[in-house]
CSV table of C-alpha atoms in Angstrom, one decimal:
chain,number,residue,atom,x,y,z
A,938,MET,CA,171.4,110.3,143.4
A,939,GLU,CA,168.7,108.0,141.8
A,940,VAL,CA,166.4,108.8,144.7
A,941,PHE,CA,166.6,112.5,144.0
A,942,ALA,CA,166.0,112.0,140.3
A,943,ASN,CA,162.9,109.9,141.1
A,944,PHE,CA,161.7,112.4,143.6
A,945,GLY,CA,162.2,115.1,141.0
A,946,LEU,CA,160.0,113.0,138.7
A,947,GLY,CA,157.4,112.8,141.4
A,948,LEU,CA,157.4,116.6,142.0
A,949,ALA,CA,157.0,117.2,138.3
A,950,VAL,CA,154.0,114.9,138.2
A,951,ALA,CA,152.4,116.2,141.5
A,952,GLY,CA,153.2,119.8,140.5
A,953,THR,CA,150.9,119.9,137.5
A,954,ALA,CA,147.9,122.2,137.8
A,955,GLU,CA,145.4,119.3,137.8
A,956,ASN,CA,147.2,117.3,140.5
A,957,LEU,CA,147.9,120.4,142.7
A,958,PHE,CA,144.1,121.0,142.6
A,959,TYR,CA,143.2,117.5,143.6
A,960,CYS,CA,146.0,117.5,146.3
A,961,PHE,CA,144.5,120.7,147.7
A,962,LEU,CA,140.9,119.3,147.4
A,963,GLY,CA,141.9,116.1,149.3
A,964,ALA,CA,143.7,118.1,152.0
A,965,LEU,CA,140.7,120.4,152.4
A,966,ILE,CA,138.2,117.6,152.5
A,967,GLY,CA,140.4,115.7,155.0
A,968,THR,CA,140.6,118.7,157.2
A,969,LEU,CA,136.8,119.1,157.1
A,970,VAL,CA,136.3,115.4,157.9
A,971,GLY,CA,138.7,115.7,160.8
A,972,VAL,CA,137.0,118.8,162.2
A,973,LEU,CA,133.5,117.2,162.0
A,974,PRO,CA,133.6,114.3,164.5
A,975,GLY,CA,131.6,111.1,163.6
A,976,LEU,CA,132.5,110.6,160.0
A,977,GLY,CA,136.2,109.9,159.7
A,978,PRO,CA,138.5,109.3,156.7
A,979,VAL,CA,137.5,105.7,156.2
A,980,ALA,CA,133.8,106.6,155.5
A,981,THR,CA,134.8,109.6,153.5
A,982,VAL,CA,137.2,107.7,151.2
A,983,ALA,CA,134.5,105.0,150.8
A,984,MET,CA,132.0,107.6,149.7
A,985,LEU,CA,134.3,109.3,147.3
A,986,LEU,CA,135.4,106.1,145.5
A,987,PRO,CA,132.8,106.5,142.7
A,988,VAL,CA,134.0,110.0,142.1
A,989,THR,CA,137.5,108.8,141.5
A,990,PHE,CA,136.4,106.6,138.6
A,991,HIS,CA,136.2,109.7,136.4
A,992,LEU,CA,139.7,110.9,137.4
A,993,PRO,CA,143.1,109.8,136.2
A,994,ALA,CA,144.6,107.2,138.5
A,995,ILE,CA,147.3,109.5,139.8
A,996,SER,CA,144.9,112.4,140.6
A,997,ALA,CA,142.5,110.0,142.3
A,998,LEU,CA,145.2,108.5,144.6
A,999,ILE,CA,146.6,111.9,145.4
A,1000,MET,CA,143.2,113.2,146.4
A,1001,LEU,CA,142.4,110.1,148.5
A,1002,ALA,CA,145.8,110.2,150.2
A,1003,GLY,CA,145.3,113.9,151.0
A,1004,ILE,CA,142.0,113.0,152.7
A,1005,TYR,CA,143.7,110.4,154.9
A,1006,TYR,CA,146.6,112.5,156.2
A,1007,GLY,CA,144.5,115.7,156.1
A,1008,ALA,CA,142.0,114.2,158.6
A,1009,GLN,CA,144.9,113.8,161.1
A,1010,TYR,CA,145.4,117.5,161.0
A,1011,GLY,CA,141.8,118.5,161.2
A,1012,ALA,CA,141.0,116.1,164.0
A,1013,SER,CA,143.4,117.9,166.3
A,1014,THR,CA,141.2,121.1,166.0
A,1015,THR,CA,138.1,119.6,167.7
A,1016,ALA,CA,140.2,117.6,170.1
A,1017,ILE,CA,141.9,120.8,171.4
A,1018,LEU,CA,138.9,123.2,171.2
A,1019,VAL,CA,135.9,121.1,172.2
A,1020,ASN,CA,137.5,118.0,173.8
A,1021,LEU,CA,135.9,115.9,171.0
A,1022,PRO,CA,138.3,113.9,168.8
A,1023,GLY,CA,137.5,114.2,165.1
A,1024,GLU,CA,139.4,110.9,164.5
A,1025,ASN,CA,140.3,108.0,166.7
A,1026,SER,CA,144.0,108.9,166.4
A,1027,SER,CA,143.3,112.2,168.2
A,1028,VAL,CA,141.8,110.8,171.3
A,1029,VAL,CA,144.9,111.2,173.4
A,1030,THR,CA,145.3,114.8,172.1
A,1031,CYS,CA,142.2,115.7,174.0
A,1032,LEU,CA,143.9,114.9,177.3
A,1033,ASP,CA,146.4,117.8,177.2
A,1034,GLY,CA,145.1,119.8,174.2
A,1035,TYR,CA,141.8,120.6,175.8
A,1036,GLN,CA,143.4,121.5,179.1
A,1037,MET,CA,145.7,124.0,177.3
A,1038,ALA,CA,142.6,125.5,175.6
A,1039,ARG,CA,140.9,125.9,179.0
A,1040,GLN,CA,144.0,127.7,180.3
A,1041,GLY,CA,143.7,130.2,177.4
A,1042,ARG,CA,146.5,128.5,175.4
A,1043,ALA,CA,144.4,127.0,172.5
A,1044,GLY,CA,146.4,129.0,170.0
A,1045,PRO,CA,149.8,127.5,170.9
A,1046,ALA,CA,148.3,124.0,171.2
A,1047,LEU,CA,146.9,124.3,167.7
A,1048,ALA,CA,150.2,125.7,166.3
A,1049,VAL,CA,152.3,122.9,168.0
A,1050,ALA,CA,149.9,120.3,166.6
A,1051,ALA,CA,150.2,121.8,163.1
A,1052,LEU,CA,153.9,122.3,163.1
A,1053,GLY,CA,154.6,118.9,164.6
A,1054,SER,CA,152.4,117.3,162.0
A,1055,LEU,CA,154.2,119.2,159.2
A,1056,PHE,CA,157.6,118.1,160.4
A,1057,ALA,CA,156.4,114.5,160.7
A,1058,GLY,CA,154.8,114.5,157.3
A,1059,ILE,CA,157.9,115.8,155.6
A,1060,ALA,CA,160.1,113.4,157.5
A,1061,ALA,CA,157.8,110.4,156.7
A,1062,THR,CA,157.7,111.4,153.0
A,1063,PHE,CA,161.5,111.3,152.7
A,1064,PHE,CA,161.5,108.0,154.7
A,1065,ILE,CA,159.1,106.5,152.1
A,1066,ALA,CA,161.3,107.9,149.2
A,1067,LEU,CA,164.4,106.3,150.7
A,1068,PHE,CA,163.2,102.9,151.9
A,1069,ALA,CA,160.3,102.0,149.6
A,1070,PRO,CA,162.5,101.3,146.5
A,1071,PRO,CA,164.8,98.8,148.3
A,1072,LEU,CA,161.8,97.1,149.8
A,1073,ALA,CA,160.1,96.9,146.4
A,1074,GLU,CA,163.3,95.3,144.9
A,1075,ILE,CA,163.2,92.6,147.6
A,1076,ALA,CA,159.5,92.0,146.9
A,1077,LEU,CA,160.3,91.5,143.2
A,1078,MET,CA,162.1,88.3,144.3
A,1079,PHE,CA,158.8,86.9,145.7
A,1080,GLY,CA,157.0,84.1,144.0
A,1081,PRO,CA,153.4,83.0,144.5
A,1082,ALA,CA,154.2,81.0,147.6
A,1083,GLU,CA,156.0,84.0,149.3
A,1084,TYR,CA,153.1,86.3,148.4
A,1085,PHE,CA,150.5,84.0,149.9
A,1086,SER,CA,152.6,83.6,153.1
A,1087,LEU,CA,153.0,87.4,153.3
A,1088,MET,CA,149.3,88.0,152.9
A,1089,LEU,CA,148.5,85.4,155.5
A,1090,LEU,CA,151.0,87.1,157.9
A,1091,GLY,CA,149.3,90.5,157.2
A,1092,LEU,CA,145.8,89.1,158.1
A,1093,VAL,CA,147.0,87.4,161.3
A,1094,ALA,CA,148.9,90.6,162.3
A,1095,ALA,CA,145.6,92.6,161.7
A,1096,VAL,CA,143.9,90.2,164.2
A,1097,VAL,CA,146.6,90.8,166.8
A,1098,LEU,CA,146.5,94.6,166.4
A,1099,ALA,CA,142.7,94.9,166.2
A,1100,GLN,CA,140.8,96.6,168.9
A,1101,GLY,CA,138.4,94.6,171.0
A,1102,SER,CA,137.8,90.8,171.0
A,1103,LEU,CA,140.4,88.8,169.1
A,1104,LEU,CA,137.8,86.1,168.4
A,1105,LYS,CA,135.5,88.7,166.8
A,1106,ALA,CA,138.4,90.1,164.7
A,1107,LEU,CA,139.2,86.6,163.5
A,1108,ALA,CA,135.5,86.0,162.6
A,1109,MET,CA,135.5,89.3,160.6
A,1110,ILE,CA,138.6,88.1,158.6
A,1111,VAL,CA,136.9,84.7,157.9
A,1112,LEU,CA,133.7,86.4,156.8
A,1113,GLY,CA,135.7,88.8,154.6
A,1114,LEU,CA,137.5,85.9,152.9
A,1115,LEU,CA,134.2,84.1,152.3
A,1116,LEU,CA,132.6,87.2,150.8
A,1117,SER,CA,135.6,87.6,148.5
A,1118,LEU,CA,134.9,84.2,147.0
A,1119,VAL,CA,131.4,85.0,145.9
A,1120,GLY,CA,131.0,84.9,142.1
A,1121,VAL,CA,132.0,82.7,139.1
A,1122,ASP,CA,135.3,81.0,139.6
A,1123,VAL,CA,137.6,82.1,136.8
A,1124,ASN,CA,139.3,78.7,136.4
A,1125,SER,CA,136.4,76.3,136.5
A,1126,GLY,CA,133.5,78.6,135.5
A,1127,VAL,CA,131.4,77.4,138.5
A,1128,ALA,CA,129.3,79.9,140.3
A,1129,ARG,CA,130.1,80.1,144.0
A,1130,MET,CA,127.8,81.3,146.8
A,1131,THR,CA,125.7,83.4,144.4
A,1132,VAL,CA,122.4,82.0,145.9
A,1133,GLY,CA,120.9,82.1,142.4
A,1134,LEU,CA,121.3,85.9,141.9
A,1135,VAL,CA,122.7,86.6,138.5
A,1136,PRO,CA,124.2,90.0,139.5
A,1137,LEU,CA,126.4,88.2,142.0
A,1138,ASN,CA,128.2,86.2,139.2
A,1139,ASP,CA,130.7,89.0,139.0
A,1140,GLY,CA,131.2,89.0,142.7
A,1141,ILE,CA,130.2,91.5,145.4
A,1142,GLY,CA,131.2,95.0,144.4
A,1143,PHE,CA,134.0,96.5,146.4
A,1144,VAL,CA,132.5,100.0,146.4
A,1145,PRO,CA,129.0,99.2,147.8
A,1146,LEU,CA,130.5,96.9,150.4
A,1147,ALA,CA,133.0,99.5,151.6
A,1148,MET,CA,130.5,102.4,151.5
A,1149,GLY,CA,127.9,100.3,153.3
A,1150,LEU,CA,130.2,99.0,156.1
A,1151,PHE,CA,131.7,102.3,156.8
A,1152,ALA,CA,129.8,105.3,155.4
A,1153,VAL,CA,126.2,104.2,155.9
A,1154,ALA,CA,126.9,102.4,159.1
A,1155,GLU,CA,128.7,105.5,160.6
A,1156,VAL,CA,125.8,107.7,159.6
A,1157,ILE,CA,123.2,105.4,161.3
A,1158,ARG,CA,125.3,105.1,164.5
A,1159,ASN,CA,125.8,108.9,164.7
A,1160,LEU,CA,122.1,109.5,164.4
A,1161,GLU,CA,121.5,107.8,167.7
A,1162,ARG,CA,124.2,109.8,169.6
A,1163,PRO,CA,123.1,113.0,171.3
A,1164,GLU,CA,125.2,116.1,170.3
A,1165,HIS,CA,126.9,117.6,173.3
A,1166,ARG,CA,129.5,120.2,172.4
A,1167,LEU,CA,131.0,122.9,174.6
A,1168,LEU,CA,132.0,125.3,171.8
A,1169,PRO,CA,134.8,127.8,172.3
A,1170,GLN,CA,133.8,131.4,173.1
A,1171,GLY,CA,135.6,134.4,171.7
A,1172,ARG,CA,138.5,134.6,169.2
A,1173,ILE,CA,141.5,132.4,169.3
A,1174,THR,CA,144.6,134.5,169.4
A,1175,HIS,CA,148.4,134.2,170.0
A,1176,LEU,CA,148.9,131.2,167.7
A,1177,TRP,CA,152.7,131.3,167.9
A,1178,PRO,CA,154.1,129.1,170.7
A,1179,SER,CA,156.5,130.4,173.3
A,1180,TRP,CA,160.2,129.5,173.5
A,1181,ASP,CA,159.4,127.2,176.4
A,1182,ASP,CA,156.7,125.4,174.2
A,1183,PHE,CA,159.3,124.9,171.5
A,1184,ARG,CA,161.9,123.7,173.9
A,1185,ARG,CA,159.5,121.1,175.4
A,1186,SER,CA,157.8,120.0,172.2
A,1187,ALA,CA,160.9,119.6,169.9
A,1188,PRO,CA,162.2,116.4,171.4
A,1189,ALA,CA,158.6,115.1,171.7
A,1190,VAL,CA,158.1,115.8,168.0
A,1191,LEU,CA,161.3,113.9,167.1
A,1192,ARG,CA,160.4,110.9,169.2
A,1193,GLY,CA,156.7,110.9,168.0
A,1194,THR,CA,157.8,111.1,164.3
A,1195,SER,CA,160.3,108.3,164.7
A,1196,LEU,CA,157.8,106.0,166.5
A,1197,GLY,CA,155.0,106.8,164.1
A,1198,THR,CA,157.2,106.2,161.1
A,1199,VAL,CA,158.0,102.6,162.3
A,1200,LEU,CA,154.5,101.7,163.6
A,1201,GLY,CA,152.9,102.9,160.4
A,1202,LEU,CA,154.5,99.9,158.6
A,1203,LEU,CA,152.7,97.3,160.7
A,1204,PRO,CA,149.5,95.7,159.5
A,1205,GLY,CA,146.6,97.1,161.5
A,1206,GLY,CA,148.9,100.0,162.6
A,1207,GLY,CA,148.9,103.5,161.2
A,1208,ALA,CA,147.8,106.7,162.8
A,1209,MET,CA,145.8,105.5,165.9
A,1210,LEU,CA,148.4,103.0,167.2
A,1211,SER,CA,151.2,105.5,166.6
A,1212,SER,CA,149.5,108.3,168.6
A,1213,PHE,CA,148.7,106.2,171.6
A,1214,ALA,CA,152.2,104.7,171.7
A,1215,ALA,CA,153.8,108.1,171.4
A,1216,TYR,CA,151.8,109.6,174.2
A,1217,THR,CA,152.6,106.6,176.5
A,1218,LEU,CA,156.3,106.9,175.6
A,1219,GLU,CA,156.4,110.7,176.4
A,1220,LYS,CA,154.7,110.1,179.8
A,1221,LYS,CA,157.2,107.4,180.7
A,1222,LEU,CA,160.2,109.5,179.7
A,1223,SER,CA,159.0,112.7,181.4
A,1224,ARG,CA,160.7,113.8,184.6
A,1225,GLU,CA,157.3,115.2,185.6
A,1226,PRO,CA,154.7,112.7,184.5
A,1227,SER,CA,152.1,114.4,186.7
A,1228,ARG,CA,152.0,117.3,184.1
A,1229,PHE,CA,150.4,115.0,181.6
A,1230,GLY,CA,146.6,115.5,181.5
A,1231,GLN,CA,147.1,119.0,183.0
A,1232,GLY,CA,148.1,120.8,179.8
A,1233,ALA,CA,151.5,119.5,178.9
A,1234,VAL,CA,152.5,120.6,175.4
A,1235,GLU,CA,154.4,117.4,174.9
A,1236,GLY,CA,151.1,115.6,175.2
A,1237,VAL,CA,149.9,117.4,172.1
A,1238,ALA,CA,153.2,117.4,170.1
A,1239,ALA,CA,154.1,113.7,170.3
A,1240,PRO,CA,150.8,112.1,169.4
A,1241,GLU,CA,150.0,114.6,166.6
A,1242,SER,CA,153.5,114.0,165.1
A,1243,ALA,CA,153.2,110.3,165.4
A,1244,ASN,CA,149.7,110.0,163.9
A,1245,ASN,CA,150.7,111.9,160.8
A,1246,ALA,CA,153.9,110.0,160.3
A,1247,GLY,CA,152.1,106.7,160.9
A,1248,ALA,CA,149.4,107.7,158.4
A,1249,GLN,CA,151.9,108.3,155.6
A,1250,THR,CA,154.3,105.4,156.2
A,1251,SER,CA,151.3,103.0,156.1
A,1252,PHE,CA,151.4,103.5,152.3
A,1253,ILE,CA,154.8,101.7,152.1
A,1254,PRO,CA,153.3,98.1,152.5
A,1255,LEU,CA,150.7,98.9,149.9
A,1256,LEU,CA,153.1,100.4,147.3
A,1257,THR,CA,155.9,97.9,147.8
A,1258,LEU,CA,154.2,94.6,148.9
A,1259,GLY,CA,150.6,95.1,147.9
A,1260,ILE,CA,149.5,94.6,151.5
A,1261,PRO,CA,147.1,97.2,152.9
A,1262,ALA,CA,148.1,98.2,156.5
A,1263,ASN,CA,144.6,99.4,157.6
A,1264,ALA,CA,141.1,100.1,156.4
A,1265,VAL,CA,141.9,103.4,154.6
A,1266,ILE,CA,144.8,101.8,152.8
A,1267,ALA,CA,142.6,98.9,151.8
A,1268,LEU,CA,140.3,101.4,150.2
A,1269,MET,CA,143.3,102.9,148.4
A,1270,ALA,CA,144.2,99.4,147.2
A,1271,GLY,CA,140.6,99.0,145.9
A,1272,ALA,CA,140.9,102.4,144.1
A,1273,MET,CA,144.1,101.3,142.5
A,1274,MET,CA,142.6,98.0,141.3
A,1275,ILE,CA,139.6,99.9,139.9
A,1276,HIS,CA,142.0,102.0,137.8
A,1277,GLY,CA,143.8,98.8,136.6
A,1278,VAL,CA,146.9,99.3,138.8
A,1279,GLN,CA,147.9,96.2,140.7
A,1280,PRO,CA,149.3,97.2,144.2
A,1281,GLY,CA,152.7,95.8,144.8
A,1282,PRO,CA,156.4,96.1,143.7
A,1283,GLN,CA,155.4,96.3,140.1
A,1284,VAL,CA,153.9,99.7,140.6
A,1285,MET,CA,157.4,101.3,140.8
A,1286,THR,CA,158.6,99.8,137.5
A,1287,SER,CA,155.3,99.8,135.5
A,1288,ASN,CA,153.9,103.1,136.9
A,1289,PRO,CA,156.8,105.2,138.2
A,1290,ASP,CA,154.9,108.4,137.6
A,1291,LEU,CA,152.1,107.2,139.8
A,1292,PHE,CA,154.4,105.8,142.5
A,1293,TRP,CA,156.6,108.9,142.8
A,1294,GLY,CA,153.8,111.3,142.1
A,1295,VAL,CA,151.8,110.1,145.1
A,1296,ILE,CA,154.9,110.3,147.3
A,1297,ALA,CA,155.8,113.8,146.2
A,1298,SER,CA,152.2,114.9,146.7
A,1299,MET,CA,152.5,114.1,150.4
A,1300,LEU,CA,155.2,116.7,150.7
A,1301,ILE,CA,153.1,119.3,148.9
A,1302,GLY,CA,150.0,118.4,150.7
A,1303,ASN,CA,151.5,118.7,154.2
A,1304,CYS,CA,152.6,122.2,153.4
A,1305,MET,CA,149.1,123.0,152.1
A,1306,LEU,CA,147.6,121.7,155.3
A,1307,VAL,CA,149.4,124.2,157.5
A,1308,VAL,CA,148.0,127.0,155.4
A,1309,ILE,CA,144.5,125.4,155.4
A,1310,ASN,CA,144.5,124.8,159.2
A,1311,LEU,CA,146.0,127.7,161.1
A,1312,PRO,CA,144.7,130.8,159.1
A,1313,LEU,CA,141.2,129.2,158.8
A,1314,ILE,CA,140.8,128.3,162.5
A,1315,GLY,CA,137.9,130.8,162.8
A,1316,LEU,CA,136.1,129.1,159.9
A,1317,TRP,CA,136.4,125.7,161.4
A,1318,VAL,CA,135.1,126.9,164.7
A,1319,ARG,CA,132.0,128.4,163.1
A,1320,LEU,CA,131.5,125.2,161.2
A,1321,LEU,CA,131.3,123.4,164.5
A,1322,HIS,CA,128.0,125.3,165.2
A,1323,VAL,CA,126.2,123.4,162.4
A,1324,PRO,CA,124.3,120.4,163.8
A,1325,TYR,CA,125.7,117.2,162.4
A,1326,ARG,CA,122.3,115.7,161.7
A,1327,LEU,CA,121.9,118.2,158.8
A,1328,PHE,CA,124.8,116.7,157.0
A,1329,TYR,CA,123.5,113.1,157.1
A,1330,PRO,CA,120.8,113.1,154.4
A,1331,PHE,CA,123.3,114.7,152.0
A,1332,LEU,CA,125.8,112.0,152.8
A,1333,LEU,CA,123.3,109.2,152.3
A,1334,ALA,CA,122.2,110.7,149.0
A,1335,ILE,CA,125.9,110.8,147.8
A,1336,CYS,CA,126.3,107.1,148.8
A,1337,CYS,CA,123.2,106.0,146.8
A,1338,ILE,CA,123.9,108.1,143.8
A,1339,GLY,CA,127.6,107.2,143.7
A,1340,VAL,CA,126.9,103.4,143.9
A,1341,TYR,CA,124.1,103.6,141.3
A,1342,SER,CA,126.3,105.5,138.9
A,1343,LEU,CA,128.9,102.8,138.8
A,1344,ASN,CA,126.9,100.3,136.8
A,1345,ASN,CA,123.5,102.0,136.6
A,1346,SER,CA,122.3,99.1,138.8
A,1347,THR,CA,119.7,99.2,141.5
A,1348,PHE,CA,121.1,95.9,142.7
A,1349,ASP,CA,124.2,97.7,143.8
A,1350,VAL,CA,122.1,100.1,145.9
A,1351,PHE,CA,120.4,97.1,147.6
A,1352,VAL,CA,123.9,95.7,148.3
A,1353,LEU,CA,124.9,99.1,149.8
A,1354,VAL,CA,121.8,99.1,152.1
A,1355,ALA,CA,122.4,95.5,153.1
A,1356,PHE,CA,126.0,96.1,154.1
A,1357,GLY,CA,125.0,99.4,155.8
A,1358,ALA,CA,122.6,97.4,158.0
A,1359,LEU,CA,125.2,94.7,158.5
A,1360,GLY,CA,127.9,97.3,159.3
A,1361,TYR,CA,125.7,99.0,161.9
A,1362,ALA,CA,125.0,95.6,163.5
A,1363,PHE,CA,128.7,94.9,163.6
A,1364,LEU,CA,129.3,98.2,165.5
A,1365,LYS,CA,126.5,97.4,168.0
A,1366,TRP,CA,128.0,93.9,168.5
A,1367,GLY,CA,131.5,95.3,169.0
A,1368,CYS,CA,132.9,93.8,165.8
A,1369,GLU,CA,135.4,96.0,164.0
A,1370,PRO,CA,134.7,95.9,160.2
A,1371,ALA,CA,138.2,96.9,159.2
A,1372,PRO,CA,139.6,93.3,159.3
A,1373,LEU,CA,136.7,92.2,157.1
A,1374,LEU,CA,137.6,94.8,154.5
A,1375,LEU,CA,141.3,93.8,154.6
A,1376,ALA,CA,140.4,90.2,154.1
A,1377,PHE,CA,137.9,91.1,151.3
A,1378,VAL,CA,140.7,92.9,149.4
A,1379,LEU,CA,143.4,90.2,150.0
A,1380,GLY,CA,141.1,87.2,149.5
A,1381,PRO,CA,141.2,87.0,145.7
A,1382,LEU,CA,145.0,87.7,145.7
A,1383,MET,CA,145.5,84.9,148.2
A,1384,GLU,CA,143.5,82.5,146.2
A,1385,GLU,CA,145.3,83.4,143.0
A,1386,ASN,CA,148.7,82.9,144.5
A,1387,VAL,CA,147.8,79.6,146.2
A,1388,ARG,CA,146.7,78.2,142.9
A,1389,ARG,CA,149.7,79.5,141.0
A,1390,ALA,CA,152.1,78.1,143.6
A,1391,LEU,CA,150.4,74.7,143.4
A,1392,VAL,CA,150.4,74.8,139.6
A,1393,PHE,CA,154.2,75.5,139.6
A,1394,SER,CA,154.8,72.8,142.2
A,1395,ARG,CA,152.5,70.3,140.4
A,1396,GLY,CA,150.2,70.1,143.4
A,1397,ASP,CA,152.9,69.7,146.0
A,1398,ALA,CA,151.8,71.8,149.0
A,1399,SER,CA,155.2,71.5,150.6
A,1400,THR,CA,156.3,74.3,148.3
A,1401,PHE,CA,155.1,76.8,150.9
A,1402,VAL,CA,157.7,75.5,153.5
A,1403,ALA,CA,160.4,74.4,151.0
A,1404,ARG,CA,161.1,78.0,150.0
A,1405,PRO,CA,163.1,79.9,152.7
A,1406,ILE,CA,161.4,83.2,152.5
A,1407,SER,CA,157.9,81.6,152.5
A,1408,LEU,CA,158.9,79.4,155.4
A,1409,GLY,CA,160.2,82.4,157.4
A,1410,LEU,CA,157.0,84.3,156.9
A,1411,LEU,CA,154.9,81.2,157.9
A,1412,LEU,CA,157.0,80.8,161.1
A,1413,LEU,CA,156.4,84.5,161.9
A,1414,THR,CA,152.7,83.9,161.3
A,1415,LEU,CA,152.9,81.0,163.8
A,1416,VAL,CA,154.6,83.2,166.4
A,1417,LEU,CA,151.7,85.7,166.1
A,1418,VAL,CA,149.1,82.9,166.4
A,1419,LEU,CA,150.8,81.7,169.6
A,1420,ALA,CA,150.8,85.3,170.8
A,1421,ILE,CA,147.0,85.2,170.4
A,1422,VAL,CA,146.3,81.8,171.8
A,1423,LEU,CA,148.7,81.4,174.8
A,1424,PRO,CA,147.3,84.3,176.9
A,1425,ALA,CA,143.8,83.0,176.4
A,1426,VAL,CA,144.9,79.5,177.5
A,1427,ARG,CA,146.6,81.0,180.6
A,1428,ARG,CA,143.5,82.9,181.5
A,1429,ALA,CA,141.4,79.7,181.1
A,1430,ARG,CA,143.7,77.7,183.3
A,1431,ALA,CA,143.8,80.4,185.9
A,1432,ASN,CA,140.0,80.5,186.0
């Protein structure tokens, strides 16, 4: 009964006129971001961080959350209609969604994607409401040693689950930790790695770093890509799926929702990992696997349900443990800290209206997204005719104005440009910047908890292995490290 009372509190908070407006705005922007390939929710959330400074913390987080899960809805539109995923999580939707569109069944494909995402979003919201409070109560028993071990586990797991080279992902995490140490040490008052620049005494700003690595770097990379789009001809009709579509897609939606809900909890997981895993599972379970890639409705229903469920349950580690599961959630953690809210189990007790308001807004936002997506299909299709390059000067101007407005500092604009160039170089070198952002957010927290643990133990480092929970987390971290190292050793021996 307590869960229902708390959820009622959340609905009361999210149901105010102001928060409903920002929920709708976030869902609308997220849909737009998903429809227009090349930008993505990470860059968009990074660009809108300065805007959220002028909003109440609850409204800001509701809007940013709406952008994240709204992008999962919108991305399916371009994946199905033009075979171009608006988000990485919709790559597998192209395989069968576009084939359905070519067969004249774009309407049912879009409807199945929207309805599957709606069910997954509602189910994931209730999952968060049920399981986040017990997890937060467990986290309240954590001390500094346990928090450090947990954050170390999160960073190592991010390396394991990162795309591309593991060595590059590890290098990104080390670089992120080093960047987080820049500035005057609070305890000793000694300036660290400031290279004589006075503005760096307060450390590198989270907003210019995030906007540079993701927003500016994405714009630069997209400018060098040619625009090739086969836009749909004629009107899209017959949105309602057939009975056979419902029969085939219902089990896929259930399995995709369940899988996405679980995978969203993993560091480095979320929408993309969930969608790929759900598609692979459906193909293996199917009696006719040859149908996949030829317009199988299950190939649309499963990944679209999984990516929306994974996007929403990835909020659980942030709200209960203070650990961001992916780059977007790391930006959300940064937004919370900017508003003076420390991510972690204390959020539920010290800011219950924020905790339950954000959760309840997901239920409202998912319902809004169905209304935004299906009736406005024609508008999104017409928007696809606008050349993307016309958006980019506007986006760069928003970045520069937003960063400058934070502290009225031109130095922050130079930091933005520097990290924009660095982020573009990372993309060209095949280095994923998301682990760097995760390490940058967790770095100060890890340092603080290491110092507190050593103070409490009077300098005895064995406190990290003497406490059972901390020891268990460190052993799990060691297992993940071995999972990284052993395959590389085997390959080296084989060569």
